[in-house]
């Protein structure tokens, strides 16, 4: 019996390292930022680990969704700060310096976008609509088209409308 020797370096994957990576994701770091840190694996290695370790894939996906709160909290803090600035300037009879509101707005939009990217179900703009039948299953479609009372001339007119041509022969072709 011959054994084939594995090529390449042995994997550094461990449950502890996976948990450390997921905690960094949960804190708002991207996988690319994490992989640039000393002692962390390359981004391609993370992709391989997600394929080989389904529990890591699930854990990192949950951490990513949890991290959306970090960005939403940042956005809310900026909104509160902008409100305080506006309130202070109005109370003192001053105008808000040009560009301040726009800068806050752009930053808040970026945080909102990042929160939505990380957890679309809670922070995304996309709405989902599901159609279901009376019993909660698929929608039942019935075709009850009755043509008994429609004349042959009316049917020819409909055909001409549908197919863009006049039907002039006696057999309707």
Short mmCIF file of N, CA and C in Angstrom, two decimals:
data_model
loop_
_atom_site.label_atom_id
_atom_site.label_comp_id
_atom_site.label_asym_id
_atom_site.label_seq_id
_atom_site.Cartn_x
_atom_site.Cartn_y
_atom_site.Cartn_z
N UNK A 1 0.83 -1.18 0.00
CA UNK A 1 0.00 0.00 0.00
C UNK A 1 0.88 1.25 0.00
N UNK A 2 0.67 2.09 -0.99
CA UNK A 2 1.45 3.30 -1.07
C UNK A 2 0.60 4.48 -0.66
N UNK A 3 1.21 5.36 0.02
CA UNK A 3 0.49 6.57 0.43
C UNK A 3 1.04 7.74 -0.35
N UNK A 4 0.14 8.61 -0.78
CA UNK A 4 0.60 9.80 -1.49
C UNK A 4 0.85 10.90 -0.49
N UNK A 5 1.95 11.55 -0.69
CA UNK A 5 2.32 12.62 0.21
C UNK A 5 1.60 13.90 -0.19
N UNK A 6 1.02 14.58 0.77
CA UNK A 6 0.35 15.85 0.50
C UNK A 6 1.37 16.92 0.17
N UNK A 7 1.02 17.75 -0.80
CA UNK A 7 1.91 18.85 -1.15
C UNK A 7 1.43 20.13 -0.49
N UNK A 8 2.31 21.09 -0.38
CA UNK A 8 1.94 22.37 0.21
C UNK A 8 2.14 22.38 1.72
N UNK A 9 1.93 23.55 2.28
CA UNK A 9 2.10 23.70 3.73
C UNK A 9 0.88 23.14 4.46
N UNK A 10 1.07 22.67 5.67
CA UNK A 10 -0.08 22.22 6.45
C UNK A 10 -0.97 23.41 6.82
N UNK A 11 -2.25 23.16 6.93
CA UNK A 11 -3.20 24.23 7.24
C UNK A 11 -3.00 24.71 8.68
N UNK A 12 -3.14 26.03 8.86
CA UNK A 12 -3.06 26.61 10.19
C UNK A 12 -4.44 26.71 10.83
N UNK A 13 -5.45 26.15 10.15
CA UNK A 13 -6.81 26.28 10.64
C UNK A 13 -6.94 25.67 12.04
N UNK A 14 -7.57 26.41 12.90
CA UNK A 14 -7.90 25.90 14.23
C UNK A 14 -9.20 26.59 14.66
N UNK A 15 -9.89 25.97 15.55
CA UNK A 15 -11.14 26.56 16.05
C UNK A 15 -10.86 27.91 16.72
N UNK A 16 -9.75 28.00 17.44
CA UNK A 16 -9.40 29.25 18.13
C UNK A 16 -9.12 30.38 17.12
N UNK A 17 -8.39 30.07 16.04
CA UNK A 17 -8.10 31.09 15.04
C UNK A 17 -9.39 31.49 14.31
N UNK A 18 -10.25 30.52 14.03
CA UNK A 18 -11.53 30.81 13.38
C UNK A 18 -12.37 31.75 14.26
N UNK A 19 -12.40 31.49 15.55
CA UNK A 19 -13.15 32.35 16.48
C UNK A 19 -12.54 33.75 16.55
N UNK A 20 -11.21 33.83 16.52
CA UNK A 20 -10.53 35.13 16.55
C UNK A 20 -10.88 35.93 15.29
N UNK A 21 -10.85 35.27 14.14
CA UNK A 21 -11.20 35.94 12.88
C UNK A 21 -12.65 36.41 12.91
N UNK A 22 -13.54 35.57 13.40
CA UNK A 22 -14.96 35.94 13.45
C UNK A 22 -15.20 37.08 14.42
N UNK A 23 -14.45 37.14 15.49
CA UNK A 23 -14.59 38.25 16.44
C UNK A 23 -14.14 39.56 15.78
N UNK A 24 -13.10 39.50 14.98
CA UNK A 24 -12.64 40.69 14.26
C UNK A 24 -13.68 41.12 13.22
N UNK A 25 -14.28 40.16 12.55
CA UNK A 25 -15.35 40.47 11.59
C UNK A 25 -16.51 41.13 12.33
N UNK A 26 -16.88 40.56 13.46
CA UNK A 26 -17.98 41.09 14.26
C UNK A 26 -17.71 42.52 14.73
N UNK A 27 -16.43 42.87 14.91
CA UNK A 27 -16.08 44.22 15.36
C UNK A 27 -16.09 45.23 14.21
N UNK A 28 -16.33 44.73 12.98
CA UNK A 28 -16.45 45.64 11.85
C UNK A 28 -15.31 45.58 10.85
N UNK A 29 -14.32 44.74 11.10
CA UNK A 29 -13.20 44.61 10.17
C UNK A 29 -13.63 43.75 8.97
N UNK A 30 -13.10 44.10 7.81
CA UNK A 30 -13.36 43.27 6.62
C UNK A 30 -12.39 42.10 6.62
N UNK A 31 -12.71 41.08 5.84
CA UNK A 31 -11.82 39.93 5.76
C UNK A 31 -10.47 40.35 5.17
N UNK A 32 -10.47 41.26 4.22
CA UNK A 32 -9.21 41.73 3.63
C UNK A 32 -8.36 42.46 4.68
N UNK A 33 -9.00 43.28 5.53
CA UNK A 33 -8.26 43.96 6.59
C UNK A 33 -7.68 42.95 7.57
N UNK A 34 -8.45 41.94 7.89
CA UNK A 34 -7.99 40.91 8.83
C UNK A 34 -6.81 40.16 8.25
N UNK A 35 -6.92 39.78 6.98
CA UNK A 35 -5.86 39.00 6.34
C UNK A 35 -4.57 39.80 6.17
N UNK A 36 -4.67 41.12 6.21
CA UNK A 36 -3.46 41.96 6.13
C UNK A 36 -2.75 42.05 7.47
N UNK A 37 -3.41 41.60 8.55
CA UNK A 37 -2.81 41.66 9.89
C UNK A 37 -1.75 40.57 10.05
N UNK A 38 -0.78 40.86 10.87
CA UNK A 38 0.30 39.92 11.14
C UNK A 38 -0.27 38.64 11.79
N UNK A 39 0.18 37.51 11.28
CA UNK A 39 -0.22 36.22 11.83
C UNK A 39 -1.54 35.68 11.29
N UNK A 40 -2.17 36.43 10.40
CA UNK A 40 -3.44 35.99 9.83
C UNK A 40 -3.21 35.35 8.46
N UNK A 41 -4.09 34.45 8.08
CA UNK A 41 -3.93 33.79 6.77
C UNK A 41 -4.26 34.73 5.62
N UNK A 42 -3.88 34.31 4.42
CA UNK A 42 -4.21 35.07 3.21
C UNK A 42 -5.71 34.93 2.93
N UNK A 43 -6.25 35.87 2.16
CA UNK A 43 -7.68 35.86 1.84
C UNK A 43 -8.06 34.57 1.11
N UNK A 44 -7.20 34.08 0.23
CA UNK A 44 -7.48 32.84 -0.49
C UNK A 44 -7.58 31.67 0.48
N UNK A 45 -6.78 31.70 1.52
CA UNK A 45 -6.83 30.64 2.53
C UNK A 45 -8.18 30.66 3.25
N UNK A 46 -8.69 31.87 3.54
CA UNK A 46 -10.02 31.96 4.16
C UNK A 46 -11.07 31.33 3.28
N UNK A 47 -10.99 31.57 1.97
CA UNK A 47 -11.96 30.99 1.05
C UNK A 47 -11.90 29.46 1.08
N UNK A 48 -10.68 28.92 1.13
CA UNK A 48 -10.51 27.47 1.19
C UNK A 48 -11.08 26.94 2.51
N UNK A 49 -10.80 27.63 3.61
CA UNK A 49 -11.32 27.20 4.90
C UNK A 49 -12.84 27.18 4.91
N UNK A 50 -13.46 28.16 4.28
CA UNK A 50 -14.92 28.20 4.23
C UNK A 50 -15.48 27.03 3.45
N UNK A 51 -14.74 26.58 2.42
CA UNK A 51 -15.18 25.41 1.67
C UNK A 51 -14.99 24.13 2.47
N UNK A 52 -13.88 24.03 3.16
CA UNK A 52 -13.55 22.80 3.88
C UNK A 52 -14.20 22.70 5.25
N UNK A 53 -14.56 23.83 5.84
CA UNK A 53 -15.11 23.85 7.20
C UNK A 53 -16.44 24.60 7.20
N UNK A 54 -17.55 23.91 6.97
CA UNK A 54 -18.85 24.58 6.90
C UNK A 54 -19.20 25.34 8.18
N UNK A 55 -18.71 24.88 9.30
CA UNK A 55 -18.99 25.59 10.56
C UNK A 55 -18.33 26.96 10.56
N UNK A 56 -17.14 27.07 9.94
CA UNK A 56 -16.46 28.37 9.83
C UNK A 56 -17.22 29.28 8.88
N UNK A 57 -17.73 28.73 7.80
CA UNK A 57 -18.53 29.51 6.85
C UNK A 57 -19.76 30.09 7.55
N UNK A 58 -20.46 29.27 8.30
CA UNK A 58 -21.66 29.73 9.03
C UNK A 58 -21.30 30.76 10.10
N UNK A 59 -20.24 30.47 10.83
CA UNK A 59 -19.82 31.36 11.92
C UNK A 59 -19.39 32.73 11.37
N UNK A 60 -18.66 32.74 10.26
CA UNK A 60 -18.21 34.01 9.69
C UNK A 60 -19.38 34.78 9.08
N UNK A 61 -20.36 34.08 8.51
CA UNK A 61 -21.55 34.74 7.97
C UNK A 61 -22.36 35.40 9.09
N UNK A 62 -22.51 34.71 10.21
CA UNK A 62 -23.22 35.30 11.36
C UNK A 62 -22.47 36.51 11.90
N UNK A 63 -21.14 36.40 11.96
CA UNK A 63 -20.32 37.52 12.45
C UNK A 63 -20.45 38.72 11.53
N UNK A 64 -20.50 38.48 10.24
CA UNK A 64 -20.66 39.57 9.27
C UNK A 64 -22.00 40.26 9.47
N UNK A 65 -23.06 39.48 9.65
CA UNK A 65 -24.38 40.07 9.88
C UNK A 65 -24.39 40.86 11.20
N UNK A 66 -23.75 40.32 12.22
CA UNK A 66 -23.68 41.02 13.51
C UNK A 66 -22.92 42.34 13.39
N UNK A 67 -21.91 42.36 12.51
CA UNK A 67 -21.10 43.57 12.37
C UNK A 67 -21.86 44.72 11.74
N UNK A 68 -23.00 44.46 11.14
CA UNK A 68 -23.82 45.53 10.56
C UNK A 68 -24.22 46.53 11.64
N UNK A 69 -24.41 46.05 12.85
CA UNK A 69 -24.78 46.95 13.95
C UNK A 69 -23.68 47.97 14.23
N UNK A 70 -22.42 47.58 14.04
CA UNK A 70 -21.31 48.50 14.25
C UNK A 70 -21.46 49.71 13.32
N UNK A 71 -21.74 49.42 12.06
CA UNK A 71 -21.87 50.51 11.08
C UNK A 71 -23.15 51.31 11.28
N UNK A 72 -24.21 50.65 11.67
CA UNK A 72 -25.44 51.38 11.95
C UNK A 72 -25.28 52.27 13.18
N UNK A 73 -24.57 51.78 14.20
CA UNK A 73 -24.30 52.61 15.38
C UNK A 73 -23.45 53.83 15.02
N UNK A 74 -22.45 53.63 14.15
CA UNK A 74 -21.62 54.76 13.70
C UNK A 74 -22.49 55.81 13.00
N UNK A 75 -23.36 55.34 12.13
CA UNK A 75 -24.24 56.23 11.39
C UNK A 75 -25.12 57.02 12.34
N UNK A 76 -25.66 56.35 13.35
CA UNK A 76 -26.54 57.01 14.31
C UNK A 76 -25.78 58.04 15.15
N UNK A 77 -24.55 57.71 15.54
CA UNK A 77 -23.73 58.67 16.30
C UNK A 77 -23.44 59.92 15.48
N UNK A 78 -23.16 59.73 14.19
CA UNK A 78 -22.91 60.88 13.32
C UNK A 78 -24.17 61.72 13.16
N UNK A 79 -25.31 61.08 13.04
CA UNK A 79 -26.57 61.82 12.94
C UNK A 79 -26.81 62.63 14.21
N UNK A 80 -26.55 62.01 15.36
CA UNK A 80 -26.72 62.72 16.63
C UNK A 80 -25.76 63.90 16.74
N UNK A 81 -24.51 63.70 16.31
CA UNK A 81 -23.51 64.77 16.35
C UNK A 81 -23.91 65.92 15.42
N UNK A 82 -24.39 65.59 14.23
CA UNK A 82 -24.83 66.63 13.30
C UNK A 82 -26.01 67.40 13.89
N UNK A 83 -26.90 66.71 14.55
CA UNK A 83 -28.04 67.37 15.19
C UNK A 83 -27.55 68.34 16.28
N UNK A 84 -26.57 67.89 17.10
CA UNK A 84 -26.03 68.77 18.15
C UNK A 84 -25.35 70.00 17.55
N UNK A 85 -24.61 69.81 16.46
CA UNK A 85 -23.95 70.94 15.79
C UNK A 85 -24.99 71.93 15.28
N UNK A 86 -26.01 71.41 14.61
CA UNK A 86 -27.06 72.28 14.06
C UNK A 86 -27.79 73.01 15.18
N UNK A 87 -28.12 72.31 16.25
CA UNK A 87 -28.82 72.91 17.38
C UNK A 87 -27.99 74.02 18.01
N UNK A 88 -26.70 73.78 18.20
CA UNK A 88 -25.80 74.76 18.80
C UNK A 88 -25.68 76.00 17.92
N UNK A 89 -25.50 75.80 16.63
CA UNK A 89 -25.37 76.94 15.72
C UNK A 89 -26.66 77.75 15.66
N UNK A 90 -27.79 77.08 15.63
CA UNK A 90 -29.07 77.80 15.58
C UNK A 90 -29.32 78.57 16.88
N UNK A 91 -28.98 77.97 17.99
CA UNK A 91 -29.17 78.63 19.29
C UNK A 91 -28.32 79.89 19.39
N UNK A 92 -27.12 79.85 18.80
CA UNK A 92 -26.20 80.99 18.84
C UNK A 92 -26.41 81.95 17.68
N UNK A 93 -27.38 81.66 16.82
CA UNK A 93 -27.65 82.52 15.69
C UNK A 93 -26.59 82.45 14.60
N UNK A 94 -25.86 81.37 14.58
CA UNK A 94 -24.81 81.21 13.58
C UNK A 94 -25.29 80.28 12.47
N UNK A 95 -24.70 80.43 11.31
CA UNK A 95 -25.01 79.48 10.24
C UNK A 95 -24.04 78.31 10.34
N UNK A 96 -24.47 77.18 9.86
CA UNK A 96 -23.62 75.99 9.88
C UNK A 96 -22.58 76.14 8.78
N UNK A 97 -21.30 75.93 9.08
CA UNK A 97 -20.26 76.08 8.05
C UNK A 97 -20.55 75.21 6.82
N UNK A 98 -20.31 75.81 5.67
CA UNK A 98 -20.56 75.14 4.40
C UNK A 98 -19.76 73.85 4.33
N UNK A 99 -20.39 72.81 3.89
CA UNK A 99 -19.72 71.53 3.71
C UNK A 99 -19.85 70.58 4.88
N UNK A 100 -20.18 71.09 6.07
CA UNK A 100 -20.28 70.22 7.24
C UNK A 100 -21.43 69.22 7.07
N UNK A 101 -22.60 69.72 6.69
CA UNK A 101 -23.76 68.84 6.54
C UNK A 101 -23.50 67.82 5.44
N UNK A 102 -22.93 68.27 4.32
CA UNK A 102 -22.65 67.36 3.20
C UNK A 102 -21.64 66.29 3.61
N UNK A 103 -20.62 66.67 4.36
CA UNK A 103 -19.61 65.71 4.80
C UNK A 103 -20.23 64.65 5.71
N UNK A 104 -21.06 65.11 6.66
CA UNK A 104 -21.74 64.17 7.53
C UNK A 104 -22.65 63.25 6.72
N UNK A 105 -23.38 63.84 5.78
CA UNK A 105 -24.32 63.07 4.96
C UNK A 105 -23.61 61.97 4.19
N UNK A 106 -22.50 62.30 3.54
CA UNK A 106 -21.75 61.31 2.77
C UNK A 106 -21.24 60.20 3.69
N UNK A 107 -20.71 60.56 4.82
CA UNK A 107 -20.19 59.57 5.76
C UNK A 107 -21.30 58.67 6.30
N UNK A 108 -22.45 59.27 6.61
CA UNK A 108 -23.59 58.48 7.11
C UNK A 108 -24.12 57.55 6.03
N UNK A 109 -24.15 58.00 4.78
CA UNK A 109 -24.60 57.14 3.68
C UNK A 109 -23.67 55.95 3.50
N UNK A 110 -22.37 56.20 3.64
CA UNK A 110 -21.40 55.11 3.50
C UNK A 110 -21.57 54.08 4.62
N UNK A 111 -21.80 54.55 5.84
CA UNK A 111 -22.05 53.62 6.95
C UNK A 111 -23.34 52.83 6.72
N UNK A 112 -24.36 53.50 6.23
CA UNK A 112 -25.64 52.82 5.95
C UNK A 112 -25.45 51.77 4.85
N UNK A 113 -24.67 52.12 3.83
CA UNK A 113 -24.41 51.16 2.75
C UNK A 113 -23.65 49.95 3.26
N UNK A 114 -22.67 50.19 4.11
CA UNK A 114 -21.89 49.08 4.65
C UNK A 114 -22.74 48.20 5.56
N UNK A 115 -23.60 48.80 6.36
CA UNK A 115 -24.52 48.02 7.20
C UNK A 115 -25.41 47.16 6.32
N UNK A 116 -25.92 47.72 5.24
CA UNK A 116 -26.79 46.96 4.33
C UNK A 116 -26.03 45.84 3.64
N UNK A 117 -24.78 46.09 3.27
CA UNK A 117 -23.97 45.03 2.65
C UNK A 117 -23.74 43.87 3.61
N UNK A 118 -23.64 44.19 4.88
CA UNK A 118 -23.35 43.16 5.86
C UNK A 118 -24.61 42.42 6.34
N UNK A 119 -25.75 43.10 6.34
CA UNK A 119 -27.01 42.44 6.73
C UNK A 119 -28.17 43.09 5.98
N UNK A 120 -28.39 42.60 4.80
CA UNK A 120 -29.42 43.15 3.92
C UNK A 120 -30.82 42.99 4.51
N UNK A 121 -31.03 41.93 5.27
CA UNK A 121 -32.38 41.69 5.80
C UNK A 121 -32.82 42.76 6.79
N UNK A 122 -31.89 43.37 7.50
CA UNK A 122 -32.24 44.40 8.48
C UNK A 122 -31.98 45.82 8.00
N UNK A 123 -30.95 46.02 7.17
CA UNK A 123 -30.54 47.37 6.82
C UNK A 123 -30.61 47.68 5.33
N UNK A 124 -30.98 46.70 4.52
CA UNK A 124 -31.04 46.91 3.07
C UNK A 124 -32.32 47.59 2.65
N UNK A 125 -32.27 48.20 1.46
CA UNK A 125 -33.43 48.87 0.89
C UNK A 125 -34.31 47.92 0.10
N UNK A 126 -33.78 46.78 -0.25
CA UNK A 126 -34.50 45.84 -1.10
C UNK A 126 -35.68 45.24 -0.33
N UNK A 127 -36.81 45.26 -0.95
CA UNK A 127 -38.00 44.67 -0.35
C UNK A 127 -38.32 43.37 -1.08
N UNK A 128 -38.77 42.40 -0.35
CA UNK A 128 -39.12 41.11 -0.94
C UNK A 128 -40.62 40.90 -0.83
N UNK A 129 -41.20 40.46 -1.91
CA UNK A 129 -42.63 40.19 -1.95
C UNK A 129 -42.81 38.73 -2.34
N UNK A 130 -43.60 38.03 -1.58
CA UNK A 130 -43.87 36.63 -1.87
C UNK A 130 -45.37 36.45 -2.09
N UNK A 131 -45.70 35.82 -3.18
CA UNK A 131 -47.10 35.51 -3.44
C UNK A 131 -47.36 34.07 -3.05
N UNK A 132 -48.42 33.86 -2.30
CA UNK A 132 -48.78 32.50 -1.92
C UNK A 132 -50.27 32.31 -2.15
N UNK A 133 -50.62 31.07 -2.32
CA UNK A 133 -52.03 30.72 -2.50
C UNK A 133 -52.77 30.75 -1.19
N UNK A 134 -54.05 30.40 -1.25
CA UNK A 134 -54.92 30.45 -0.07
C UNK A 134 -54.40 29.55 1.05
N UNK A 135 -53.80 28.43 0.71
CA UNK A 135 -53.31 27.49 1.73
C UNK A 135 -51.85 27.73 2.11
N UNK A 136 -51.28 28.84 1.64
CA UNK A 136 -49.88 29.14 1.94
C UNK A 136 -48.93 28.52 0.95
N UNK A 137 -49.43 27.74 0.03
CA UNK A 137 -48.59 27.11 -0.99
C UNK A 137 -48.49 27.98 -2.23
N UNK A 138 -48.25 27.32 -3.34
CA UNK A 138 -48.10 28.03 -4.61
C UNK A 138 -49.43 28.64 -5.04
N UNK A 139 -49.34 29.69 -5.82
CA UNK A 139 -50.53 30.33 -6.38
C UNK A 139 -51.08 29.43 -7.47
N UNK A 140 -52.37 29.15 -7.40
CA UNK A 140 -53.01 28.30 -8.38
C UNK A 140 -53.57 29.19 -9.50
N UNK A 141 -53.20 28.86 -10.74
CA UNK A 141 -53.66 29.63 -11.88
C UNK A 141 -54.63 28.76 -12.67
N UNK A 142 -55.79 29.30 -12.89
CA UNK A 142 -56.80 28.59 -13.66
C UNK A 142 -57.08 29.33 -14.95
N UNK A 143 -57.26 28.57 -16.02
CA UNK A 143 -57.58 29.15 -17.32
C UNK A 143 -58.97 28.66 -17.71
N UNK A 144 -59.93 29.53 -17.57
CA UNK A 144 -61.32 29.17 -17.88
C UNK A 144 -61.83 29.99 -19.06
N UNK A 145 -61.09 29.95 -20.14
CA UNK A 145 -61.45 30.71 -21.32
C UNK A 145 -62.50 29.94 -22.11
N UNK A 146 -63.67 30.53 -22.28
CA UNK A 146 -64.76 29.92 -23.03
C UNK A 146 -65.01 30.77 -24.26
N UNK A 147 -64.90 30.15 -25.44
CA UNK A 147 -65.06 30.88 -26.69
C UNK A 147 -66.33 30.49 -27.44
N UNK A 148 -67.27 29.87 -26.76
CA UNK A 148 -68.49 29.40 -27.42
C UNK A 148 -69.29 30.54 -28.05
N UNK A 149 -69.34 31.68 -27.44
CA UNK A 149 -70.17 32.78 -27.92
C UNK A 149 -69.41 33.78 -28.80
N UNK A 150 -68.15 33.47 -29.16
CA UNK A 150 -67.35 34.38 -29.97
C UNK A 150 -67.47 33.96 -31.43
N UNK A 151 -67.76 34.92 -32.30
CA UNK A 151 -67.92 34.61 -33.73
C UNK A 151 -66.57 34.36 -34.37
N UNK A 152 -66.59 33.70 -35.52
CA UNK A 152 -65.39 33.41 -36.27
C UNK A 152 -64.73 34.71 -36.73
N UNK A 153 -65.52 35.70 -37.12
CA UNK A 153 -64.96 36.98 -37.54
C UNK A 153 -64.22 37.67 -36.39
N UNK A 154 -64.78 37.61 -35.16
CA UNK A 154 -64.11 38.21 -34.00
C UNK A 154 -62.81 37.47 -33.68
N UNK A 155 -62.80 36.15 -33.82
CA UNK A 155 -61.59 35.38 -33.58
C UNK A 155 -60.50 35.75 -34.60
N UNK A 156 -60.91 35.97 -35.86
CA UNK A 156 -59.96 36.39 -36.89
C UNK A 156 -59.38 37.76 -36.57
N UNK A 157 -60.21 38.65 -36.03
CA UNK A 157 -59.72 39.98 -35.66
C UNK A 157 -58.70 39.89 -34.53
N UNK A 158 -58.98 39.03 -33.58
CA UNK A 158 -58.04 38.82 -32.46
C UNK A 158 -56.73 38.25 -32.98
N UNK A 159 -56.84 37.28 -33.89
CA UNK A 159 -55.63 36.68 -34.47
C UNK A 159 -54.81 37.74 -35.20
N UNK A 160 -55.49 38.62 -35.95
CA UNK A 160 -54.78 39.68 -36.67
C UNK A 160 -54.08 40.62 -35.69
N UNK A 161 -54.72 40.92 -34.57
CA UNK A 161 -54.10 41.76 -33.56
C UNK A 161 -52.87 41.09 -32.94
N UNK A 162 -53.01 39.80 -32.66
CA UNK A 162 -51.91 39.08 -32.02
C UNK A 162 -50.73 38.86 -32.94
N UNK A 163 -51.01 38.53 -34.18
CA UNK A 163 -49.93 38.15 -35.09
C UNK A 163 -49.60 39.22 -36.11
N UNK A 164 -50.35 40.34 -36.09
CA UNK A 164 -50.03 41.47 -36.94
C UNK A 164 -50.32 41.26 -38.41
N UNK A 165 -51.26 40.41 -38.72
CA UNK A 165 -51.61 40.24 -40.13
C UNK A 165 -53.09 40.00 -40.26
N UNK A 166 -53.62 40.30 -41.42
CA UNK A 166 -55.04 40.08 -41.72
C UNK A 166 -55.21 38.65 -42.20
N UNK A 167 -56.25 38.03 -41.75
CA UNK A 167 -56.56 36.68 -42.18
C UNK A 167 -57.72 36.76 -43.18
N UNK A 168 -57.39 36.52 -44.47
CA UNK A 168 -58.40 36.74 -45.51
C UNK A 168 -58.89 35.47 -46.17
N UNK A 169 -58.20 34.39 -46.01
CA UNK A 169 -58.63 33.16 -46.70
C UNK A 169 -59.82 32.56 -45.97
N UNK A 170 -60.54 31.70 -46.66
CA UNK A 170 -61.76 31.11 -46.12
C UNK A 170 -61.48 30.20 -44.95
N UNK A 171 -60.31 29.54 -44.95
CA UNK A 171 -60.02 28.62 -43.85
C UNK A 171 -59.36 29.32 -42.66
N UNK A 172 -59.11 30.63 -42.76
CA UNK A 172 -58.56 31.40 -41.63
C UNK A 172 -57.07 31.40 -41.55
N UNK A 173 -56.35 30.85 -42.53
CA UNK A 173 -54.88 30.81 -42.50
C UNK A 173 -54.27 31.97 -43.20
#
